[in-house]
Coordinates of C-alpha atoms in Angstrom, one line a residue:
X538 CA -20.9 -13.1 -14.6
X539 CA -18.6 -10.6 -12.4
X540 CA -19.4 -6.8 -12.3
X541 CA -17.7 -3.8 -10.9
X542 CA -17.3 -4.8 -7.2
X543 CA -17.3 -1.9 -4.4
X544 CA -15.6 -2.9 -1.1
X545 CA -16.2 -1.5 2.4
X546 CA -13.0 0.8 3.5
X547 CA -10.6 -0.2 6.1
X548 CA -9.3 2.7 7.8
X549 CA -5.9 2.4 9.5
X550 CA -5.0 4.7 12.0
X551 CA -1.5 6.5 12.0
X552 CA 0.5 8.9 14.2
X553 CA 1.3 10.7 10.7
X554 CA -2.4 10.4 9.4
X555 CA -4.8 13.0 9.3
X556 CA -8.2 14.1 7.8
X557 CA -7.2 15.1 4.0
X558 CA -8.6 11.8 2.6
X559 CA -12.1 13.4 3.8
X560 CA -11.2 16.9 2.4
X561 CA -9.8 16.0 -0.7
X562 CA -11.6 12.6 -1.6
X563 CA -14.7 13.3 0.0
X564 CA -14.3 9.7 2.3
X565 CA -16.2 9.9 5.4
X566 CA -13.6 9.2 8.4
X567 CA -14.0 8.0 11.8
X568 CA -14.2 11.0 14.0
X569 CA -11.2 12.0 16.3
X570 CA -8.6 9.5 14.8
X571 CA -5.7 10.5 12.5
X572 CA -6.5 8.1 9.7
X573 CA -3.3 7.4 7.8
X574 CA -4.4 4.7 4.9
X575 CA -7.9 3.9 3.5
X576 CA -7.7 0.4 2.2
X577 CA -9.9 0.2 -0.9
X578 CA -9.3 -3.3 -2.3
X579 CA -8.0 -5.7 0.3
X580 CA -7.8 -9.4 0.9
X581 CA -5.4 -8.9 3.8
X582 CA -6.1 -10.6 7.2
X583 CA -5.7 -7.4 8.9
X584 CA -8.3 -5.6 6.8
X585 CA -10.2 -7.8 4.9
X586 CA -12.4 -5.8 1.8
X587 CA -16.0 -6.7 2.1
X588 CA -18.5 -6.4 -0.9
X589 CA -20.9 -3.8 -0.4
X590 CA -22.9 -4.4 -3.8
X591 CA -24.9 -7.1 -6.1
X592 CA -24.9 -10.6 -5.7
X593 CA -21.9 -10.8 -3.7
X594 CA -22.7 -8.3 -1.0
X595 CA -21.3 -9.5 2.4
X596 CA -18.4 -11.9 0.7
X597 CA -14.9 -10.9 1.6
X598 CA -12.8 -10.6 -1.0
X599 CA -10.9 -13.7 0.2
X600 CA -14.2 -15.6 -0.7
X601 CA -14.8 -14.0 -3.8
X602 CA -11.0 -14.7 -5.1
X603 CA -11.5 -18.5 -4.1
X604 CA -14.7 -18.6 -5.7
X605 CA -13.9 -16.8 -8.8
X606 CA -10.4 -17.2 -9.3
X607 CA -9.1 -16.3 -12.7
X608 CA -12.5 -14.8 -13.9
X609 CA -11.6 -12.0 -11.0
X610 CA -7.8 -11.3 -12.2
X611 CA -7.0 -13.0 -15.3
X612 CA -5.4 -16.0 -16.0
X613 CA -2.1 -15.0 -16.2
X614 CA -2.4 -13.4 -12.6
X615 CA -4.0 -16.4 -11.2
X616 CA -1.5 -18.9 -12.2
X617 CA 1.2 -16.7 -10.5
X618 CA -1.0 -16.1 -7.5
X619 CA -3.2 -19.2 -6.9
X620 CA -3.8 -18.8 -3.1
X621 CA -3.9 -15.4 -2.3
X622 CA -5.4 -12.1 -3.8
X623 CA -2.4 -10.2 -5.0
X624 CA -3.2 -6.7 -4.8
X625 CA -3.7 -4.0 -1.8
X626 CA -4.9 -1.0 -3.3
X627 CA -5.1 2.0 -0.8
X628 CA -5.0 5.8 -0.4
X629 CA -2.4 7.3 2.0
X630 CA -3.0 10.5 3.8
X631 CA 0.7 11.3 4.9
X632 CA 1.0 14.8 7.2
X633 CA 4.7 13.8 8.3
X634 CA 8.0 11.8 7.7
X635 CA 7.3 8.2 7.3
X636 CA 9.7 5.3 8.7
X637 CA 12.1 3.9 6.0
X638 CA 10.7 0.7 4.7
X639 CA 12.5 -2.3 3.1
X640 CA 10.4 -4.4 0.9
X641 CA 11.3 -8.2 0.6
X642 CA 11.0 -10.6 -2.6
X643 CA 8.0 -12.5 -2.8
X644 CA 10.2 -15.5 -2.1
X645 CA 11.6 -14.1 1.3
X646 CA 8.5 -12.4 2.3
X647 CA 6.6 -15.9 2.1
X648 CA 9.4 -17.8 3.9
X649 CA 9.9 -15.2 6.9
X650 CA 5.9 -13.7 7.0
X651 CA 3.4 -15.9 4.8
X652 CA 2.9 -13.0 2.9
X653 CA 3.8 -11.4 -0.8
X654 CA 6.7 -9.3 -1.2
X655 CA 5.6 -5.8 -1.9
X656 CA 6.3 -4.0 -5.1
X657 CA 4.9 -0.3 -5.1
X658 CA 3.4 2.3 -7.2
X659 CA 2.4 5.7 -6.4
X660 CA -0.1 7.9 -8.0
X661 CA 0.0 11.5 -6.2
X662 CA -3.4 12.4 -5.9
X663 CA -2.2 15.8 -4.0
X664 CA 0.9 16.9 -3.0
X665 CA 2.4 19.9 -0.9
X666 CA 4.8 21.7 -2.6
X667 CA 7.7 20.3 -0.5
X668 CA 6.6 16.5 -0.8
X669 CA 9.3 14.0 -1.8
X670 CA 9.5 10.2 -1.9
X671 CA 12.4 8.3 -1.0
X672 CA 13.4 5.5 -3.6
X673 CA 15.7 3.4 -2.2
X674 CA 19.6 4.1 -1.2
X675 CA 21.8 5.9 -3.7
X676 CA 24.2 3.9 -6.2
X677 CA 27.5 2.8 -4.2
X678 CA 25.9 3.1 -0.8
X679 CA 27.3 -0.1 1.0
X680 CA 26.2 -2.0 4.4
X681 CA 29.1 -0.7 5.9
X682 CA 28.9 2.9 4.6
X683 CA 25.1 2.8 5.8
X684 CA 25.7 1.2 9.0
X685 CA 28.3 3.8 10.1
X686 CA 26.1 6.8 9.0
X687 CA 23.0 5.5 10.8
X688 CA 25.4 5.0 13.8
X689 CA 26.4 8.5 13.8
X690 CA 22.6 9.7 13.2
X691 CA 23.6 11.1 9.6
X692 CA 21.2 10.1 7.0
X693 CA 22.9 12.7 4.3
X694 CA 23.7 11.1 1.2
X695 CA 21.9 7.5 1.7
X696 CA 18.6 7.9 -0.3
X697 CA 17.6 8.8 -3.4
X698 CA 15.1 11.2 -2.9
X699 CA 12.6 12.8 -5.7
X700 CA 10.4 15.6 -5.3
X701 CA 6.6 14.9 -6.4
X702 CA 4.0 16.8 -7.4
X703 CA 0.1 16.4 -7.9
X704 CA -0.5 14.1 -10.8
X705 CA 2.9 12.3 -10.8
X706 CA 2.9 8.6 -11.2
X707 CA 5.7 6.4 -9.7
X708 CA 6.4 2.7 -10.4

């Protein structure tokens, strides 16, 4: 029978990272590094979670998923993702603007990167008064308009921006 698993955190250094995970969430961070991400649950090859407790201690999440399959994630999820654990759960410490990211569908991502696509949801644990998220392009922004504005280093009126505050959940 499975039990609540705890995993070793995987710390990802980022230029925009900092020390707020230590201050706000009491996570001990490596010294002298700007940590932008703490991967809490991961079966990603660039940051594999390793169980820290119980009889599965020392096993990777990939090994656990391979052994326990639908007992770990449920039948419906396992049927959709039988070969790779489908979640990456992480905390971010963002102290500067991030790059704009494009997240392809599962089909495109598998074809190009042998990875799942990336849908996201966010729970805002802490936010400064001026915190915002960009949630895609504004309606009516065509490829032509986008490329023209980028060429002119003008990013106004391109993106849907949303102010966020502590406690918000965005899907």
